[in-house]
Short mmCIF file of C-alpha atoms and ligand atoms in Angstrom, two decimals:
data_model
loop_
_atom_site.label_atom_id
_atom_site.label_comp_id
_atom_site.label_asym_id
_atom_site.label_seq_id
_atom_site.Cartn_x
_atom_site.Cartn_y
_atom_site.Cartn_z
CA MET A 1384 -17.74 12.83 -4.65
CA SER A 1385 -19.89 9.87 -5.67
CA ASP A 1386 -18.94 8.49 -9.08
CA VAL A 1387 -15.18 8.32 -9.00
CA SER A 1388 -13.77 7.69 -12.47
CA HIS A 1389 -10.21 9.04 -12.42
CA ILE A 1390 -7.84 8.48 -9.51
CA ALA A 1391 -4.53 10.32 -9.18
CA VAL A 1392 -1.98 8.35 -7.16
CA ILE A 1393 0.98 10.39 -5.98
CA GLY A 1394 4.10 8.29 -5.39
CA ALA A 1395 5.01 5.29 -7.54
CA GLY A 1396 6.71 3.15 -4.92
CA THR A 1397 5.47 -0.28 -3.85
CA MET A 1398 2.24 1.03 -2.35
CA GLY A 1399 1.46 3.62 -5.02
CA SER A 1400 1.96 1.16 -7.87
CA GLY A 1401 -0.17 -1.42 -6.07
CA ILE A 1402 -2.96 1.12 -5.51
CA ALA A 1403 -2.77 2.14 -9.19
CA LEU A 1404 -3.05 -1.46 -10.38
CA THR A 1405 -5.98 -2.11 -8.05
CA SER A 1406 -7.69 1.05 -9.31
CA ALA A 1407 -7.29 0.05 -12.97
CA LEU A 1408 -8.50 -3.48 -12.25
CA GLY A 1409 -11.50 -1.84 -10.57
CA GLY A 1410 -12.27 -0.04 -13.84
CA LYS A 1411 -10.97 3.38 -12.80
CA GLN A 1412 -8.73 5.55 -14.91
CA CYS A 1413 -5.57 6.03 -12.89
CA THR A 1414 -2.68 8.44 -13.29
CA LEU A 1415 0.44 7.51 -11.36
CA ILE A 1416 2.63 10.48 -10.52
CA ASP A 1417 6.22 10.48 -9.32
CA VAL A 1418 9.12 12.92 -9.53
CA GLN A 1419 11.39 10.07 -10.62
CA GLN A 1420 10.88 8.74 -14.14
CA SER A 1421 12.76 5.54 -13.20
CA GLN A 1422 10.21 4.84 -10.46
CA LEU A 1423 7.40 5.19 -13.00
CA GLU A 1424 9.15 2.74 -15.34
CA THR A 1425 9.46 0.24 -12.49
CA ALA A 1426 5.75 0.66 -11.74
CA ARG A 1427 4.81 0.17 -15.39
CA ALA A 1428 6.91 -3.02 -15.55
CA TYR A 1429 5.22 -4.28 -12.37
CA HIS A 1430 1.78 -3.59 -13.84
CA ASP A 1431 2.58 -5.34 -17.13
CA LYS A 1432 3.99 -8.36 -15.29
CA GLN A 1433 1.06 -8.69 -12.90
CA LEU A 1434 -1.51 -8.32 -15.68
CA SER A 1435 0.27 -10.95 -17.80
CA LYS A 1436 0.33 -13.29 -14.79
CA LEU A 1437 -3.40 -12.85 -14.25
CA VAL A 1438 -4.06 -13.65 -17.91
CA ALA A 1439 -1.74 -16.69 -17.80
CA LYS A 1440 -3.61 -17.95 -14.70
CA GLU A 1441 -6.91 -17.33 -16.53
CA LYS A 1442 -8.05 -14.98 -13.77
CA LEU A 1443 -8.39 -12.13 -16.26
CA SER A 1444 -9.20 -12.13 -19.96
CA ALA A 1445 -6.63 -10.69 -22.36
CA GLU A 1446 -9.19 -8.04 -23.26
CA ASP A 1447 -9.65 -6.97 -19.62
CA ALA A 1448 -5.88 -6.84 -19.15
CA THR A 1449 -5.53 -4.57 -22.19
CA ASN A 1450 -8.36 -2.46 -20.84
CA ALA A 1451 -6.64 -2.14 -17.44
CA GLN A 1452 -3.40 -1.17 -19.19
CA SER A 1453 -5.22 1.50 -21.17
CA LEU A 1454 -6.63 2.98 -17.93
CA LEU A 1455 -3.13 3.47 -16.51
CA SER A 1456 -0.92 6.44 -17.28
CA TYR A 1457 2.37 7.61 -15.81
CA THR A 1458 3.71 11.13 -15.42
CA THR A 1459 6.18 13.27 -13.51
CA GLU A 1460 3.75 16.24 -13.63
CA MET A 1461 0.81 16.34 -11.22
CA GLY A 1462 -0.85 18.88 -13.52
CA ASP A 1463 -1.31 16.14 -16.14
CA ALA A 1464 -3.93 14.61 -13.82
CA SER A 1465 -5.71 17.88 -12.96
CA ASP A 1466 -9.08 16.45 -14.04
CA ALA A 1467 -8.83 13.57 -11.54
CA ASP A 1468 -11.79 13.25 -9.20
CA TRP A 1469 -9.91 11.47 -6.38
CA ALA A 1470 -6.34 11.78 -5.11
CA ILE A 1471 -4.34 9.33 -3.01
CA GLU A 1472 -0.94 10.37 -1.72
CA ALA A 1473 1.43 7.41 -1.30
CA ALA A 1474 4.79 9.14 -0.98
CA THR A 1475 7.56 8.49 1.49
CA GLU A 1476 6.62 8.35 5.20
CA ASN A 1477 7.80 11.86 6.06
CA VAL A 1478 5.50 14.55 7.46
CA GLU A 1479 7.12 17.49 5.67
CA VAL A 1480 7.20 15.72 2.29
CA LYS A 1481 3.54 14.80 2.67
CA LYS A 1482 2.50 18.31 3.74
CA THR A 1483 4.21 19.84 0.70
CA LEU A 1484 2.48 17.31 -1.55
CA PHE A 1485 -0.89 18.01 0.06
CA GLN A 1486 -0.55 21.72 -0.75
CA LEU A 1487 0.27 20.84 -4.35
CA MET A 1488 -2.68 18.44 -4.47
CA ARG A 1489 -5.08 21.08 -3.13
CA ASP A 1490 -3.83 23.56 -5.73
CA THR A 1491 -3.95 21.04 -8.61
CA PHE A 1492 -7.27 19.25 -8.19
CA ASN A 1493 -10.69 20.85 -8.07
CA ASP A 1494 -12.41 21.83 -4.84
CA GLU A 1495 -14.54 18.68 -4.58
CA VAL A 1496 -11.71 16.17 -4.78
CA VAL A 1497 -10.97 14.01 -1.74
CA LEU A 1498 -7.32 14.25 -0.71
CA ALA A 1499 -6.58 10.82 0.74
CA THR A 1500 -3.30 9.65 2.18
CA ASN A 1501 -1.93 6.14 2.36
CA THR A 1502 0.19 7.09 5.36
CA SER A 1503 0.88 4.11 7.59
CA SER A 1504 1.26 6.05 10.83
CA ILE A 1505 1.23 9.85 10.54
CA SER A 1506 -1.62 11.87 12.08
CA ILE A 1507 -4.32 12.76 9.55
CA SER A 1508 -5.30 15.89 11.52
CA ASP A 1509 -1.69 17.05 11.45
CA LEU A 1510 -1.38 16.49 7.67
CA ALA A 1511 -4.66 18.37 7.17
CA THR A 1512 -3.20 21.52 8.77
CA ALA A 1513 -1.14 21.92 5.58
CA VAL A 1514 -4.28 22.57 3.49
CA GLU A 1515 -6.27 25.25 5.27
CA GLY A 1516 -9.82 25.36 3.95
CA ALA A 1517 -9.66 21.80 2.60
CA GLU A 1518 -9.27 19.91 5.90
CA ASP A 1519 -12.75 18.37 5.51
CA ARG A 1520 -11.52 16.52 2.37
CA VAL A 1521 -8.44 14.98 3.98
CA ILE A 1522 -8.66 11.34 5.08
CA GLY A 1523 -6.46 8.31 5.73
CA MET A 1524 -6.95 5.50 3.21
CA HIS A 1525 -4.39 2.95 4.35
CA PHE A 1526 -3.83 0.03 1.97
CA PHE A 1527 -1.70 -3.06 2.66
CA ASN A 1528 1.09 -4.70 0.71
CA PRO A 1529 0.63 -6.38 -1.76
CA VAL A 1530 -2.30 -4.07 -2.47
CA PRO A 1531 -3.99 -6.19 -5.16
CA VAL A 1532 -4.14 -9.13 -2.72
CA MET A 1533 -4.75 -7.65 0.72
CA LYS A 1534 -8.40 -6.96 1.46
CA LEU A 1535 -8.12 -4.24 4.10
CA VAL A 1536 -8.33 -0.48 3.78
CA GLU A 1537 -7.92 1.16 7.20
CA VAL A 1538 -9.98 4.37 7.09
CA ILE A 1539 -8.88 7.18 9.39
CA LYS A 1540 -10.74 10.43 9.88
CA GLY A 1541 -8.98 13.59 11.01
CA VAL A 1542 -10.73 15.97 13.42
CA LYS A 1543 -12.11 18.01 10.52
CA THR A 1544 -12.81 15.22 8.01
CA SER A 1545 -16.41 15.49 6.82
CA GLU A 1546 -18.98 12.73 6.90
CA ALA A 1547 -19.28 13.04 3.10
CA THR A 1548 -15.53 12.41 2.69
CA THR A 1549 -15.69 9.38 4.99
CA ASN A 1550 -18.70 7.88 3.24
CA ALA A 1551 -17.13 8.43 -0.18
CA THR A 1552 -13.90 6.75 0.99
CA ILE A 1553 -15.83 3.73 2.24
CA ALA A 1554 -17.74 3.56 -1.06
CA LEU A 1555 -14.60 3.80 -3.19
CA SER A 1556 -12.76 1.18 -1.09
CA GLU A 1557 -15.67 -1.21 -1.60
CA ALA A 1558 -15.86 -0.40 -5.31
CA LEU A 1559 -12.19 -1.45 -5.53
CA GLY A 1560 -13.02 -4.79 -3.90
CA LYS A 1561 -11.62 -3.88 -0.49
CA ILE A 1562 -13.05 -4.03 3.01
CA PRO A 1563 -12.84 -0.65 4.75
CA VAL A 1564 -12.46 -0.71 8.54
CA PRO A 1565 -12.35 2.48 10.63
CA ALA A 1566 -9.60 3.39 13.08
CA ASN A 1567 -9.04 6.56 15.08
CA ASP A 1568 -6.29 9.05 14.45
CA PHE A 1569 -3.53 7.84 16.78
CA ALA A 1570 0.06 7.35 15.55
CA GLY A 1571 0.24 3.97 13.81
CA PHE A 1572 -3.59 3.63 13.87
CA VAL A 1573 -4.50 -0.01 14.69
CA SER A 1574 -2.55 -1.99 12.09
CA ASN A 1575 0.93 -0.70 12.75
CA ARG A 1576 0.33 -0.12 16.47
CA VAL A 1577 -0.08 -3.89 16.75
CA LEU A 1578 2.13 -5.15 13.91
CA MET A 1579 5.28 -3.06 14.32
CA PRO A 1580 5.97 -3.78 18.02
CA MET A 1581 5.66 -7.48 17.15
CA ILE A 1582 8.18 -7.12 14.33
CA ASN A 1583 10.43 -5.06 16.63
CA GLU A 1584 10.17 -7.76 19.31
CA ALA A 1585 11.31 -10.34 16.76
CA PHE A 1586 14.46 -8.25 16.25
CA HIS A 1587 14.95 -8.12 20.05
CA ALA A 1588 14.57 -11.91 20.19
CA TRP A 1589 17.17 -12.29 17.41
CA GLU A 1590 19.53 -9.80 19.13
CA ASP A 1591 19.18 -11.57 22.50
CA GLY A 1592 20.00 -14.91 20.87
CA VAL A 1593 16.61 -16.48 21.54
CA ALA A 1594 16.77 -18.00 18.06
CA ASP A 1595 18.16 -17.20 14.61
CA PRO A 1596 15.95 -15.39 12.05
CA GLU A 1597 14.94 -18.57 10.21
CA ALA A 1598 13.82 -20.20 13.47
CA ILE A 1599 11.97 -17.07 14.66
CA ASP A 1600 10.09 -16.90 11.36
CA SER A 1601 9.36 -20.64 11.27
CA ILE A 1602 8.03 -20.57 14.82
CA MET A 1603 5.66 -17.71 14.06
CA LYS A 1604 4.55 -19.23 10.74
CA LEU A 1605 3.99 -22.75 12.00
CA GLY A 1606 2.82 -21.86 15.50
CA CYS A 1607 0.72 -18.76 14.82
CA ALA A 1608 -0.31 -19.35 11.21
CA PHE A 1609 1.31 -16.18 9.86
CA PRO A 1610 1.83 -16.30 6.07
CA MET A 1611 5.29 -14.81 6.62
CA GLY A 1612 7.39 -14.73 9.76
CA PRO A 1613 7.90 -11.26 11.31
CA LEU A 1614 11.49 -10.84 10.13
CA ARG A 1615 10.67 -11.95 6.58
CA LEU A 1616 7.70 -9.56 6.67
CA ALA A 1617 9.94 -6.73 7.87
CA ASP A 1618 12.16 -7.24 4.79
CA TYR A 1619 9.05 -7.35 2.61
CA ILE A 1620 7.67 -4.08 4.05
CA GLY A 1621 11.11 -2.43 4.02
CA LEU A 1622 13.29 -2.10 7.11
CA ASP A 1623 13.48 1.68 6.65
CA VAL A 1624 9.67 1.84 6.60
CA CYS A 1625 9.51 -0.26 9.81
CA ARG A 1626 12.04 1.99 11.53
CA ASP A 1627 10.24 5.15 10.41
CA ILE A 1628 6.85 3.87 11.60
CA MET A 1629 8.33 2.96 15.00
CA MET A 1630 9.74 6.50 15.28
CA VAL A 1631 6.39 8.09 14.33
CA MET A 1632 4.77 6.01 17.09
CA TYR A 1633 7.55 6.83 19.57
CA ASN A 1634 7.14 10.56 18.91
CA GLY A 1635 3.35 10.46 18.63
CA LEU A 1636 2.65 8.25 21.65
CA ASN A 1637 4.34 10.16 24.47
CA GLU A 1638 7.88 8.97 23.67
CA ASN A 1639 7.07 5.61 25.19
CA PRO A 1640 10.34 3.63 24.93
CA LYS A 1641 8.46 0.49 23.92
CA TYR A 1642 8.15 2.07 20.45
CA LEU A 1643 11.88 2.70 20.00
CA PRO A 1644 13.19 0.70 17.03
CA ASN A 1645 15.52 -2.16 17.89
CA GLN A 1646 19.22 -1.34 17.37
CA LYS A 1647 19.81 -4.26 15.00
CA LEU A 1648 16.97 -2.98 12.81
CA VAL A 1649 18.43 0.54 12.85
CA ASP A 1650 21.93 -0.77 12.06
CA LEU A 1651 20.67 -2.70 9.03
CA VAL A 1652 18.86 0.40 7.72
CA GLU A 1653 21.96 2.54 8.22
CA ALA A 1654 24.02 -0.05 6.32
CA GLY A 1655 21.60 0.31 3.37
CA LYS A 1656 20.18 -3.16 3.98
CA LEU A 1657 16.51 -2.32 3.54
CA GLY A 1658 15.06 -5.75 2.73
CA ASP A 1659 13.68 -7.03 -0.56
CA LYS A 1660 13.97 -3.69 -2.34
CA SER A 1661 17.73 -3.38 -1.78
CA GLY A 1662 18.47 -7.10 -2.22
CA GLU A 1663 19.43 -7.63 1.41
CA GLY A 1664 17.95 -7.05 4.84
CA VAL A 1665 17.55 -9.68 7.54
CA TYR A 1666 17.97 -12.14 4.66
CA ASN A 1667 20.06 -11.97 1.50
CA TYR A 1668 17.97 -12.07 -1.69
CA THR A 1669 20.84 -11.86 -4.16
CA LYS A 1670 22.02 -15.45 -3.52
CA GLU A 1671 20.80 -18.05 -5.98
N1 LIG B 1469 1.18 -8.00 -6.50
C1 LIG B 1469 0.08 -8.62 -6.91
N2 LIG B 1469 -0.23 -9.89 -6.59
C2 LIG B 1469 0.66 -10.56 -5.80
C3 LIG B 1469 1.84 -9.98 -5.33
C4 LIG B 1469 2.08 -8.63 -5.70
N3 LIG B 1469 3.18 -7.97 -5.29
N4 LIG B 1469 2.51 -10.87 -4.58
C5 LIG B 1469 1.77 -11.99 -4.58
N5 LIG B 1469 0.66 -11.81 -5.32
C6 LIG B 1469 -0.40 -12.78 -5.57
C7 LIG B 1469 0.11 -13.94 -6.38
O1 LIG B 1469 0.04 -13.66 -7.77
C8 LIG B 1469 -0.82 -15.06 -5.96
O2 LIG B 1469 -2.05 -14.91 -6.67
P1 LIG B 1469 -2.96 -16.21 -6.99
O3 LIG B 1469 -3.47 -16.71 -5.67
O4 LIG B 1469 -4.04 -15.61 -7.83
O5 LIG B 1469 -2.09 -17.17 -7.70
C9 LIG B 1469 -1.12 -14.73 -4.50
O6 LIG B 1469 -0.79 -13.34 -4.32
C10 LIG B 1469 -0.27 -15.56 -3.56
O7 LIG B 1469 1.08 -15.35 -3.92
P2 LIG B 1469 2.18 -16.49 -3.96
O8 LIG B 1469 1.52 -17.80 -4.28
O9 LIG B 1469 3.29 -16.03 -4.83
O10 LIG B 1469 2.82 -16.49 -2.51
P3 LIG B 1469 2.16 -16.66 -1.09
O11 LIG B 1469 1.03 -17.61 -1.08
O12 LIG B 1469 3.32 -16.88 -0.22
O13 LIG B 1469 1.54 -15.20 -0.79
C11 LIG B 1469 1.69 -13.04 0.12
C12 LIG B 1469 2.31 -14.05 -0.85
C13 LIG B 1469 0.28 -12.67 -0.34
C14 LIG B 1469 2.58 -11.80 0.09
C15 LIG B 1469 1.62 -13.70 1.54
O14 LIG B 1469 2.89 -14.18 1.90
C16 LIG B 1469 1.16 -12.75 2.62
O15 LIG B 1469 -0.03 -12.52 2.80
N6 LIG B 1469 2.13 -12.17 3.38
C17 LIG B 1469 1.82 -11.23 4.44
C18 LIG B 1469 1.63 -9.87 3.83
C19 LIG B 1469 1.31 -8.85 4.87
O16 LIG B 1469 1.25 -9.07 6.07
N7 LIG B 1469 1.08 -7.59 4.39
C20 LIG B 1469 0.82 -6.48 5.23
C21 LIG B 1469 2.10 -5.74 5.46
S1 LIG B 1469 1.88 -4.35 6.52
C22 LIG B 1469 1.44 -3.12 5.47
O17 LIG B 1469 1.41 -3.24 4.26
C23 LIG B 1469 1.12 -1.85 6.13
C24 LIG B 1469 2.19 -0.82 5.98
O18 LIG B 1469 1.74 0.36 6.57
C25 LIG B 1469 3.51 -1.23 6.59
#
């Protein structure tokens, strides 16, 4: 478990592509896997753009950028990464999807490989039940968006996660330039338990007419020193992701109504207005 050299990242969405870029910049070979070829192309374009930006800003030499590019590969077949010595699942926030992927991961990678998940809210112990015999290698390794910039990795042990798996996760997080911080296995862990109700409350404030979205965001930026206001951040994270995390917390924390997603948030998701990724959410990003 010690010298990780090849990381398989499963899921090439925003988080998966960010984790892959961070891995390559950390000198690790990284295979990004997704069932959708188009998603892999988007990830590759994101990587090329970010690496060029780093070179233009003289934060990375052209040689190191080329080296990072050469460490990255993209495939629709998990089997192409069967020699990976670490796996991070970063697929959609759905328990059944993740459990199916975990079984595939257990069957693809060798018996030493840590099976980490970037889940933002789902119970690690529950996910581990999908891979009987490998529960000790399952752990939460929760990165933050944008992954290359945000320092935190929230590390969550399941009931059967071994000490060796935890120590190796801490070591890898640090090797990638991150700061690992432990949290216990409750729905939403610490980050989303605190962040999502605040975002949800901003929707309630908007719905009640306390202020319009621009004013809510300005107040929280200027008065509380947030880099983004809560509604702008919700668009950035994805409104569907925010809704799904609220529902995982509602179901996982005794159906406490304080975790029910605000109706305006739900309505936007159902209208396909998901935030930055769809071009419109709380704000419209297609306007000039
Ligand atoms: N990928 C890589 N680098 C990025 C990036 C991306 N997607 N977006 C921005 N950056 C880099 C820029 O290149 C720039 O680098 P530099 O300092 O070397 O020039 C730096 O970040 C700052 O970017 P900008 O100057 O363009 O813009 P800002 O100063 O406004 O910063 C931000 C952008 C870092 C996104 C900042 O607004 C921020 O910190 N926002 C809050 C983000 C946040 O809260 N994330 C957590 C979300 S919750 C989560 O992920 C958990 C999940 O479970 C929901």
